[in-house]
Amino acid sequence: MGLTQHHPFDPLSGDEITAAVEAIRKYQSGQLLFNAVTLHEPRKKEMLRWLEHPSDGNKPARIADVTVILPDGAVYDGLVDLKTRKVQKWEKLDGLQPIVEEIMRKDPKVIEQCEISGIPKSDMHKVYCDPWTIGYDERFGSNIRLQQALMYYRPDPDTFQYQYPLDFCPIYDGAKKAIIHIDTPSVRRPLSKQKAIDYTPRYINENGGYRKDIKPINITQPEGVSFTMNGRVLSWQNFKFHIGFNYKEGIVLNHITFTDKGIERPIFYRLSLSEMVVPYGAPEHPHQRKHAFDLGEYGAGYMANSLALGCDCKGVIHYLDAEFAARDGSIRTIKNAICIHEEDNGILFKHTDFRDDSVTVTRARKLIVQQIFTAANYEYACQWVFHQDGTIQPEIKLTGILNTYALNEGEEAGPWGTEVYPQVNAHNHQHLFCLRVNPMIDGVNNTVNMVDTVASEAPVGSPQNKYGNAFYAKKTKLRTSGQAKTDYNGATSRTWEMVNENKLHPYSKKPASYKLVSREVPGLLPKEGSLVWKRAGFARHAVHVTPYRDDELWAAGRHVPQTSGEPSQGLPEWIAEGTASTENTDIVLWHTFGVTHIPAPEDFPIMPVEPMTLLLRPRNFFTNNPCMDVPPSYSITPTQVAEKKGALDQSDKDKIV
């Protein structure tokens, strides 16, 4: 079977996944479970050579990166050359366990606990669980595959289970396919008897119906879209980039360039959401284990919604599918895993001259590359938004349903949670995301400066600050990975700029750069020494900077489930003593941002979208505003005003009226 030619950044196709699975089965006997079969990304030096001269025949080899579980529970990492069909690497991993999802309604111990909670054995088909990785529990260690089951009851198939949480937590051994322990609280909380609430049409119609005062808004693009696709390479408004996708990160953007006055200039080599952690703040056992790494433990790609089943995009939409290996090695396809579309974005720029009433106003549009994934109760809409001025805006929108726990009637939720509905406790928690940025600002050798806006150090009345009003941008060069461990400071409007010190702007004489602007940067609230602090080392600081290394992609490490955090994997391991140079070299900036969520009744039964956004903005990169050539919506010059001549009015299809 021949394999289709692919762009080196393309995700593995179904045929390539099948070829990798067949090669592994020939190499390793037994009933294998395929935890992951994904693209082993080309080595950067090879890839840059090919990008510069794609016709020279130096195309990087297609390699499959495979994680496999053997019948005895052992976990192996492998690499398969897809041209030769040969296994290049086969390495056993000690103390690591893959993801397991099982439903345990038939277990006698679970049935007993359900009866204690007030659920008869005949209702076990109404009992549900969200299987979470156990995080880490010193009672069990890391050498057996464990899952903790967050338990719920759903009395009606058309209601949702999170309003009826149960108070016990079974521990499931994936190798034995058995419950090995059940955690129960010191104070038992039986099943709530409260009337159900819901967000479905049936419930809304039974309780007053939908509002009637919403008029349609129609989005039309009669001439189609303004972007083009060449395979998975997208071009739009001077931007050009490759759209990849993998099981862990979901969308990956590679080789992002901007054509500036006819010259294609590199901006970023790779952008992705590298990891996230959701620590919960209730001190009662076993809630300390609730700190899901939704990418490392479950996979944003694996959990991607098929947008064929419902997409929030309007207008003309382009979709991309995703193909993965199922556990048995067969091909699993998620139709429409990625949607790409344009939206109107209000004013791009505008000015009215108060002296003569001349005015120019230009409307903006934006391009959105989006996926949505569901992590049990929560939904995350991950958007990469491109703007005509060269700005890139990563944005994450949170919605879905709160994770809940039981309350006794009359019991207070206390400071660690909120009673969002009678006998339903939603615990305080954080959503912390790690953005991985590999800059390539006019070349691979870049540096990061921390920028703080501060008042002049000179005293009032001095020659340097006679009137006391002086302030400036104070820049601190982050020369090593240790020095680069930095945090956000709202008092100084702190930003971080990725600069090419070898490329100075002709006017400002400052280096070409892209600036990270991020204001939603809560610190990790669990204390130093806590389990989540040990495991989520990437979240200890807002920004880390490391020298680029090909396989350092995921901030919490390659394999996350059931790691103890001793030692911490990922960024703390890679930074180590912090002596590695990050000055004028190939670097990676890691940024942790997010939200601290103190739940409220308005978040229940389903949470309105809460957006988190940040910006990657060009600074001293262009010689002037790069989007002045976008046609204005309306423009009239002083001469036209004086002579009472017509203006350029885009609403009349560019005719002079």
XYZ file of C-alpha atoms in Angstrom:
657
model
C 0.000 0.000 0.000
C 1.502 3.336 -1.023
C 1.087 6.366 1.194
C -0.066 9.741 -0.097
C 2.476 12.556 -0.123
C 1.924 14.934 2.779
C 3.202 18.255 4.009
C 5.708 17.365 6.758
C 3.535 19.086 9.381
C 0.333 17.274 8.345
C -1.240 15.012 10.980
C -0.988 11.296 10.251
C -3.610 10.126 7.796
C -5.728 7.038 8.353
C -3.482 5.060 5.995
C -0.371 6.147 7.883
C -1.916 5.238 11.238
C -2.800 1.799 9.862
C 0.754 1.344 8.548
C 2.202 2.238 11.955
C -0.167 -0.140 13.760
C 0.735 -2.989 11.395
C 4.462 -2.357 11.896
C 4.106 -2.439 15.691
C 2.051 -5.647 15.572
C 4.756 -7.335 13.516
C 7.372 -6.154 15.995
C 5.507 -6.908 19.254
C 3.207 -9.897 19.765
C 0.153 -10.030 22.000
C -3.129 -8.172 22.245
C -1.950 -4.581 22.110
C -3.860 -1.469 23.108
C -2.895 1.670 21.199
C -3.009 4.649 23.512
C -1.688 7.070 20.878
C -0.476 7.018 17.281
C 0.492 10.516 16.210
C 2.979 12.459 14.110
C 6.535 12.541 15.402
C 7.190 16.115 14.410
C 10.133 16.713 12.058
C 13.366 17.876 13.640
C 13.399 21.653 13.385
C 16.730 21.977 11.571
C 15.565 19.534 8.897
C 12.225 21.294 8.632
C 13.747 24.749 8.222
C 15.994 23.468 5.426
C 12.950 22.064 3.636
C 10.856 25.208 4.168
C 13.619 27.296 2.634
C 14.119 24.965 -0.351
C 11.066 22.658 -0.651
C 11.991 21.514 -4.157
C 15.481 20.237 -3.284
C 14.338 16.738 -2.304
C 15.261 17.104 1.367
C 11.762 16.526 2.699
C 11.755 15.270 6.314
C 10.757 11.637 6.816
C 7.269 10.811 8.051
C 7.605 9.173 11.478
C 4.789 7.840 13.673
C 5.046 8.343 17.434
C 3.303 5.450 19.195
C 2.344 4.669 22.799
C 1.210 1.072 23.348
C -0.077 -0.928 26.328
C 0.890 -4.604 26.463
C -1.362 -7.333 27.923
C 0.585 -7.278 31.212
C -0.073 -3.544 31.584
C 3.430 -2.451 30.572
C 3.604 0.776 28.578
C 5.952 1.279 25.619
C 6.870 4.265 23.470
C 7.814 3.578 19.867
C 8.767 5.311 16.622
C 7.878 3.899 13.203
C 9.406 5.069 9.908
C 6.379 5.164 7.621
C 8.413 4.814 4.433
C 10.384 1.731 5.467
C 7.663 0.416 7.861
C 10.439 -0.238 10.398
C 10.284 0.299 14.157
C 13.079 2.747 15.003
C 12.525 2.900 18.760
C 10.853 0.634 21.334
C 11.222 1.760 24.942
C 9.510 0.470 28.085
C 8.275 3.139 30.475
C 8.416 2.445 34.200
C 5.824 3.821 36.590
C 3.611 5.318 33.879
C 0.004 4.496 33.188
C -2.313 5.411 30.301
C -5.862 6.659 30.363
C -8.671 4.250 31.273
C -12.439 4.779 31.106
C -14.730 2.170 32.600
C -18.258 2.182 33.960
C -18.766 0.176 37.116
C -22.484 -0.209 37.722
C -22.294 -3.957 38.444
C -19.705 -3.886 41.212
C -21.201 -5.095 44.548
C -19.285 -2.502 46.580
C -20.590 0.327 44.383
C -24.130 -1.068 44.607
C -23.815 -1.145 48.402
C -22.701 2.484 48.542
C -25.531 3.508 46.225
C -28.021 1.820 48.563
C -26.489 3.697 51.513
C -27.011 6.895 49.504
C -30.660 6.014 48.909
C -30.515 4.472 45.427
C -32.112 1.017 45.082
C -30.294 -1.731 43.204
C -32.997 -1.591 40.533
C -31.887 1.969 39.708
C -28.236 1.193 39.020
C -28.795 1.946 35.322
C -29.402 5.541 36.448
C -26.004 5.785 38.154
C -23.234 7.476 36.179
C -19.585 8.216 36.786
C -17.017 10.569 35.313
C -13.780 8.561 35.246
C -10.860 10.815 36.197
C -7.257 9.815 36.412
C -6.426 9.512 40.083
C -3.763 12.190 39.908
C -1.557 10.566 42.485
C -2.384 8.746 45.721
C 0.478 7.532 47.917
C -1.626 4.553 49.026
C -1.436 3.047 45.553
C 1.698 4.472 43.906
C 2.282 4.672 40.148
C 2.698 1.061 39.050
C -0.945 0.099 38.598
C -3.455 1.777 36.306
C -5.996 3.539 38.487
C -9.052 5.639 37.843
C -11.173 7.555 40.339
C -14.885 7.628 39.583
C -16.844 10.777 40.394
C -20.344 9.435 40.959
C -23.733 10.880 39.970
C -27.376 9.878 39.693
C -29.628 10.705 36.743
C -33.288 9.951 37.554
C -34.466 10.860 34.049
C -32.449 10.277 30.850
C -33.342 13.797 29.677
C -31.915 15.502 32.782
C -28.251 15.977 33.595
C -26.497 14.124 36.390
C -24.415 16.922 37.930
C -27.352 18.128 40.042
C -27.399 14.760 41.862
C -23.786 14.104 42.941
C -23.042 11.128 45.188
C -20.684 11.352 48.143
C -18.388 8.355 47.561
C -15.515 7.775 45.149
C -14.580 4.286 43.863
C -11.008 3.521 42.811
C -10.784 1.333 39.715
C -7.827 -0.900 38.789
C -7.684 -1.122 34.992
C -5.483 -4.222 34.936
C -7.727 -6.190 37.300
C -10.894 -4.587 35.906
C -12.079 -4.300 39.497
C -12.877 -1.804 42.218
C -10.039 -1.992 44.717
C -11.192 0.690 47.152
C -14.002 3.182 47.806
C -13.341 6.507 49.507
C -16.215 7.676 51.707
C -16.464 10.924 53.702
C -16.614 11.100 57.493
C -20.027 12.773 57.184
C -22.323 10.909 54.794
C -24.531 12.865 52.403
C -27.481 10.878 51.006
C -29.005 11.494 47.594
C -30.799 14.826 47.291
C -34.573 14.720 46.807
C -34.711 18.203 45.283
C -36.731 18.818 42.125
C -34.632 18.679 38.965
C -33.499 21.795 37.130
C -32.329 21.692 33.532
C -31.338 23.718 30.471
C -33.047 21.584 27.801
C -36.027 22.743 25.691
C -38.435 20.469 27.566
C -37.589 22.052 30.917
C -37.558 25.613 29.556
C -40.933 25.147 27.853
C -42.429 23.684 31.033
C -41.181 26.695 33.003
C -42.314 29.710 31.003
C -40.766 29.050 27.601
C -38.098 30.873 25.631
C -38.020 34.664 25.246
C -39.852 35.986 22.184
C -38.033 39.284 21.527
C -34.959 37.990 19.652
C -34.873 38.944 15.958
C -32.706 37.085 13.409
C -29.182 38.207 12.564
C -28.167 36.807 9.191
C -24.517 36.479 8.171
C -23.956 36.253 4.422
C -20.810 36.070 2.307
C -22.164 36.049 -1.260
C -18.685 35.959 -2.812
C -17.293 33.382 -0.397
C -14.402 33.714 2.024
C -11.236 35.801 1.855
C -8.923 32.942 2.814
C -7.502 30.142 0.687
C -6.497 26.613 1.650
C -3.682 24.674 -0.002
C -3.943 21.343 1.749
C -3.658 22.421 5.376
C -1.765 25.640 4.617
C -4.008 28.677 5.034
C -3.442 32.152 3.549
C -5.431 35.170 4.734
C -4.756 38.911 4.759
C -0.958 38.513 4.481
C -0.852 35.697 7.061
C 0.210 32.204 6.035
C 0.421 29.175 8.326
C -0.047 25.408 8.553
C -2.883 23.940 10.638
C -1.933 20.722 12.394
C -3.835 18.648 14.940
C -2.839 15.981 17.439
C -4.489 13.899 20.120
C -3.012 15.852 23.033
C -2.898 19.548 22.091
C -5.617 19.651 19.470
C -4.858 22.507 17.054
C -1.179 23.181 16.364
C -0.138 26.117 14.174
C 3.211 25.929 12.402
C 5.412 28.234 10.360
C 3.378 31.411 10.749
C 4.497 34.178 8.395
C 3.280 37.640 7.394
C 3.876 39.123 3.954
C 5.061 42.687 4.497
C 5.335 44.779 1.328
C 5.956 41.685 -0.755
C 8.412 40.036 1.649
C 7.291 36.921 3.552
C 8.580 37.365 7.101
C 8.567 34.549 9.683
C 6.853 35.285 13.009
C 6.407 31.988 14.868
C 7.620 28.469 14.175
C 4.993 26.773 16.362
C 2.018 27.823 18.516
C -0.073 25.472 20.632
C -1.906 24.999 23.886
C 0.616 22.767 25.626
C -1.112 21.777 28.876
C -3.724 22.787 31.420
C -4.590 21.939 34.999
C -7.834 22.415 36.939
C -7.082 22.314 40.686
C -10.039 22.223 43.080
C -9.882 24.011 46.414
C -11.823 21.773 48.835
C -9.504 20.350 51.541
C -11.668 17.311 52.378
C -10.296 13.963 51.134
C -10.375 12.907 48.282
C -10.859 16.323 46.646
C -7.111 16.985 46.789
C -6.883 14.492 43.914
C -9.179 16.621 41.760
C -6.740 18.528 39.588
C -7.282 17.290 36.071
C -4.596 17.749 33.421
C -7.119 17.740 30.609
C -4.503 17.673 27.838
C -1.862 15.410 29.354
C -4.281 12.937 30.949
C -7.119 12.916 28.408
C -6.138 14.835 25.262
C -7.777 17.905 23.730
C -7.715 16.179 20.350
C -9.287 12.964 21.615
C -12.036 14.960 23.343
C -12.734 17.223 20.347
C -16.367 17.737 19.443
C -17.560 16.883 15.967
C -18.776 20.285 14.866
C -21.017 18.489 12.392
C -23.226 17.959 15.466
C -23.561 21.658 16.182
C -21.284 24.588 15.399
C -21.540 28.129 16.713
C -19.912 29.584 13.581
C -21.915 31.622 11.084
C -21.323 32.437 7.433
C -19.198 30.342 5.082
C -17.261 27.750 7.069
C -14.367 25.486 6.120
C -13.947 22.306 8.162
C -11.071 19.904 8.765
C -11.509 16.344 10.040
C -9.271 14.563 12.538
C -8.169 10.918 12.401
C -6.863 8.944 15.373
C -6.052 5.377 16.296
C -8.723 3.711 18.409
C -7.572 1.444 21.238
C -7.697 -1.601 18.964
C -5.672 0.122 16.245
C -8.605 0.865 13.962
C -9.223 4.362 12.618
C -11.463 6.764 14.494
C -12.527 9.886 12.599
C -13.903 13.069 14.134
C -15.785 14.854 11.380
C -15.390 18.623 11.345
C -13.013 18.701 14.300
C -11.766 22.159 13.249
C -13.842 25.012 11.863
C -12.392 28.029 10.052
C -14.402 31.159 9.345
C -14.338 34.955 9.196
C -16.251 37.423 11.343
C -16.852 41.144 11.213
C -14.830 42.772 13.991
C -16.098 46.329 14.265
C -13.769 49.261 13.701
C -10.258 48.618 12.402
C -9.317 52.301 12.568
C -11.104 55.651 12.421
C -10.446 59.378 12.625
C -12.624 62.463 12.290
C -10.911 65.836 11.912
C -12.871 68.232 14.110
C -11.631 71.197 12.052
C -13.079 70.284 8.677
C -15.348 67.241 9.279
C -13.242 64.950 7.102
C -13.449 61.362 8.251
C -12.101 57.923 7.458
C -13.440 54.760 9.040
C -12.394 51.220 8.112
C -14.092 48.098 9.373
C -12.139 45.096 10.548
C -12.601 41.415 10.018
C -10.972 38.541 11.815
C -10.183 34.937 10.962
C -10.955 32.254 13.537
C -9.503 28.734 13.633
C -11.447 26.852 16.304
C -11.973 23.552 18.017
C -14.244 22.716 20.954
C -13.517 19.875 23.340
C -15.584 18.427 26.162
C -13.739 17.327 29.301
C -16.520 15.473 31.155
C -18.586 18.365 32.507
C -16.724 21.342 31.006
C -16.575 22.604 27.417
C -13.597 24.549 26.115
C -13.809 26.485 22.844
C -10.201 27.060 21.788
C -9.837 29.802 19.205
C -6.862 31.154 17.312
C -7.966 34.580 16.100
C -6.011 36.442 13.411
C -6.343 40.188 12.874
C -5.505 42.308 9.838
C -2.948 44.380 11.771
C -0.750 41.311 12.334
C -2.075 40.518 15.821
C -2.710 36.906 16.835
C -5.232 36.420 19.634
C -5.441 33.050 21.399
C -8.797 32.873 23.168
C -10.454 30.181 25.269
C -14.152 30.232 26.097
C -15.329 28.189 29.073
C -18.847 26.825 29.305
C -20.566 23.557 30.200
C -21.528 22.359 33.669
C -19.863 22.827 37.042
C -18.280 19.851 38.752
C -20.447 19.239 41.811
C -20.509 17.470 45.169
C -23.297 16.536 47.568
C -24.552 18.585 50.521
C -26.807 17.472 53.325
C -30.027 19.403 53.750
C -29.181 22.462 55.854
C -25.418 21.928 55.523
C -23.382 24.981 54.529
C -20.969 24.794 51.624
C -18.413 26.708 53.680
C -15.630 28.842 52.229
C -14.450 26.142 49.796
C -17.550 26.106 47.588
C -20.986 27.542 46.813
C -24.439 25.998 47.123
C -25.514 26.707 43.544
C -28.772 24.743 43.886
C -30.317 23.116 46.958
C -27.890 20.422 48.227
C -25.517 20.954 45.274
C -22.030 22.182 46.185
C -19.750 23.553 43.447
C -16.189 23.774 44.737
C -13.818 26.668 44.090
C -11.344 25.858 41.354
C -8.933 27.271 38.803
C -8.479 26.729 35.073
C -4.801 27.272 34.248
C -3.637 26.920 30.642
C -0.084 26.850 29.324
C 0.536 28.430 25.933
C 3.677 27.244 24.149
C 5.219 29.846 21.828
C 8.265 29.112 19.669
C 9.028 32.555 18.204
C 10.840 33.053 14.935
C 10.772 36.850 14.689
C 12.635 37.434 11.416
C 14.772 34.389 12.210
C 15.332 31.665 14.786
C 17.568 33.631 17.185
C 15.329 35.582 19.551
C 15.372 36.972 23.106
C 12.627 37.730 25.639
C 12.435 41.039 27.503
C 10.158 41.607 30.480
C 8.609 45.063 30.093
C 7.300 47.118 33.032
C 5.859 50.608 32.712
C 7.263 52.567 35.654
C 7.632 56.134 36.856
C 10.973 57.818 36.340
C 13.448 57.157 39.116
C 14.468 60.827 39.005
C 12.883 62.946 41.755
C 10.425 65.755 41.107
C 12.290 68.979 40.426
C 15.355 67.241 39.042
C 16.561 68.129 35.536
C 15.457 64.674 34.335
C 11.947 64.932 35.830
C 11.296 68.574 36.656
C 7.500 68.237 36.808
C 7.368 64.680 38.120
C 5.260 63.306 35.291
C 7.841 61.136 33.512
C 7.378 57.399 33.023
C 8.827 54.844 30.648
C 8.968 51.167 29.636
C 11.643 49.452 31.712
C 13.012 46.400 29.932
C 14.696 43.483 31.663
C 16.460 41.053 29.368
C 15.814 37.443 30.412
C 19.256 35.972 29.770
C 18.865 32.504 31.325
C 16.048 30.037 31.883
C 16.367 30.567 35.632
C 16.058 34.349 35.406
C 13.129 33.958 33.003
C 10.833 32.437 35.655
C 8.685 35.551 36.011
C 5.194 36.528 37.149
C 2.563 39.025 36.093
C 2.446 42.484 37.676
C -0.717 44.471 37.021
C 0.693 47.561 38.765
C 3.312 47.934 36.009
C 1.137 46.650 33.126
C 3.787 43.969 32.662
C 4.202 42.428 29.230
C 6.855 40.236 27.641
C 8.345 40.931 24.222
C 10.012 38.397 21.970
C 12.644 40.324 20.027
C 15.177 39.807 17.275
C 18.124 41.864 18.493
C 19.750 41.456 15.094
C 16.924 43.280 13.271
C 16.488 46.941 14.287
C 13.576 49.067 13.126
C 14.701 51.830 10.709
C 12.776 54.544 12.589
C 12.527 53.554 16.258
C 15.937 51.843 16.276
C 14.338 49.171 18.461
C 14.465 45.433 17.687
C 11.653 43.815 15.725
C 9.361 42.061 18.165
C 6.042 40.494 19.034
C 4.650 41.380 22.456
C 2.717 39.048 24.747
C -0.133 41.009 26.349
C -1.953 38.938 28.962
C -3.997 40.280 31.873
C -5.807 37.157 33.100
C -2.914 35.570 34.956
C -3.891 34.167 38.360
C -1.203 32.460 40.372
C -1.433 28.789 41.306
C -3.326 28.883 44.631
C -2.508 25.417 46.064
C 0.508 25.874 48.293
C 4.093 24.841 47.679
C 4.436 21.201 48.669
C 0.855 20.326 47.750
C 0.285 17.481 45.310
C -0.864 19.731 42.477
C 2.038 22.142 43.071
C 4.436 19.240 42.623
C 2.719 17.867 39.526
C 1.875 21.166 37.760
C 5.307 22.752 37.864
C 4.538 24.799 34.759
C 1.869 26.754 36.693
C 4.228 28.084 39.377
C 5.078 31.125 37.252
C 3.346 33.126 34.534
C 6.261 32.894 32.110
C 9.128 30.490 31.593
C 11.667 30.654 28.768
C 13.764 27.679 27.697
C 16.198 26.951 24.870
C 14.436 25.143 22.044
C 14.731 21.346 22.088
C 12.799 19.243 19.586
C 10.865 16.972 21.940
C 10.073 19.443 24.733
C 6.486 20.051 23.682
C 4.273 19.458 26.725
C 4.712 21.598 29.820
C 3.892 18.837 32.340
C 5.918 16.193 30.504
C 5.179 13.549 27.907
C 3.295 11.148 30.207
C 1.172 12.749 32.927
C -1.289 10.196 34.432
C -0.386 9.118 37.988
C 2.877 11.025 38.182
C 3.759 11.906 41.769
C 5.492 15.184 41.030
C 8.643 13.893 42.722
C 10.565 14.959 40.781
C 8.390 17.438 38.871
C 8.236 16.629 35.177
C 8.220 18.990 32.225
C 9.351 22.570 32.720
C 10.995 22.190 36.169
C 12.965 19.213 34.851
C 14.024 21.000 31.658
C 15.022 24.205 33.447
C 16.840 22.379 36.278
C 19.513 24.743 37.646
C 18.404 27.483 35.271
C 21.821 28.217 33.783
C 20.928 27.600 30.117
C 21.229 30.709 27.959
C 18.037 32.154 26.478
C 19.702 35.175 24.871
C 19.805 35.571 21.096
C 19.144 31.897 20.458
C 16.305 29.576 19.483
C 13.888 29.803 22.436
C 10.449 28.744 23.639
C 8.235 30.992 25.765
C 5.747 29.189 28.010
C 2.885 31.297 29.360
C 0.416 30.162 32.034
C -2.856 32.098 32.108
C -6.409 31.373 33.148
C -9.178 32.084 35.604
C -9.972 31.439 39.252
C -13.604 30.356 39.448
C -15.621 30.953 42.603
C -18.934 29.413 41.472
C -22.263 31.220 41.776
C -25.894 30.167 41.200
C -25.806 32.063 37.880
C -23.364 29.392 36.659
C -25.936 26.615 37.110
C -27.335 24.426 35.614
C -25.219 25.435 32.615
C -22.544 28.093 32.660
C -22.662 31.162 30.382
C -19.462 31.468 28.371
C -16.532 32.997 30.228
C -13.807 34.081 27.789
C -10.085 34.348 28.461
C -8.010 36.152 25.895
C -4.459 37.304 25.303
C -2.630 38.996 22.461
C 0.543 38.481 20.453
C 1.058 41.947 18.946
C 3.696 43.263 16.509
C 5.916 46.000 17.959
C 8.633 47.705 15.894
C 7.992 45.013 13.304
C 6.289 47.036 10.547
C 7.376 50.456 9.288
C 3.813 51.734 9.765
C 0.236 50.535 10.252
C 0.191 47.349 8.120
C -3.545 47.438 7.399
C -3.968 50.899 5.855
C -4.590 49.209 2.502
C -7.825 47.652 3.800
C -10.585 49.500 1.877
C -12.423 52.038 4.056
C -16.073 51.674 4.907
C -16.496 55.417 4.539
C -14.045 58.181 3.696
C -14.352 61.843 2.793
C -11.412 64.231 2.421
C -11.282 67.904 3.447
C -11.480 68.902 -0.236
C -14.566 66.757 -0.790
C -16.175 68.289 2.288
C -15.398 71.828 1.108
C -16.570 71.172 -2.444
C -19.549 69.139 -1.236
C -18.470 66.215 -3.378
C -19.372 62.608 -2.712
C -17.518 60.339 -0.335
C -16.266 56.797 -0.746
C -19.031 54.706 0.791
C -18.462 50.963 1.021
C -22.143 50.425 1.773
C -22.813 51.415 -1.847
C -20.344 48.870 -3.204
C -17.418 51.282 -3.484
C -19.216 53.729 -5.762
C -18.637 57.440 -5.306
C -22.017 58.812 -4.250
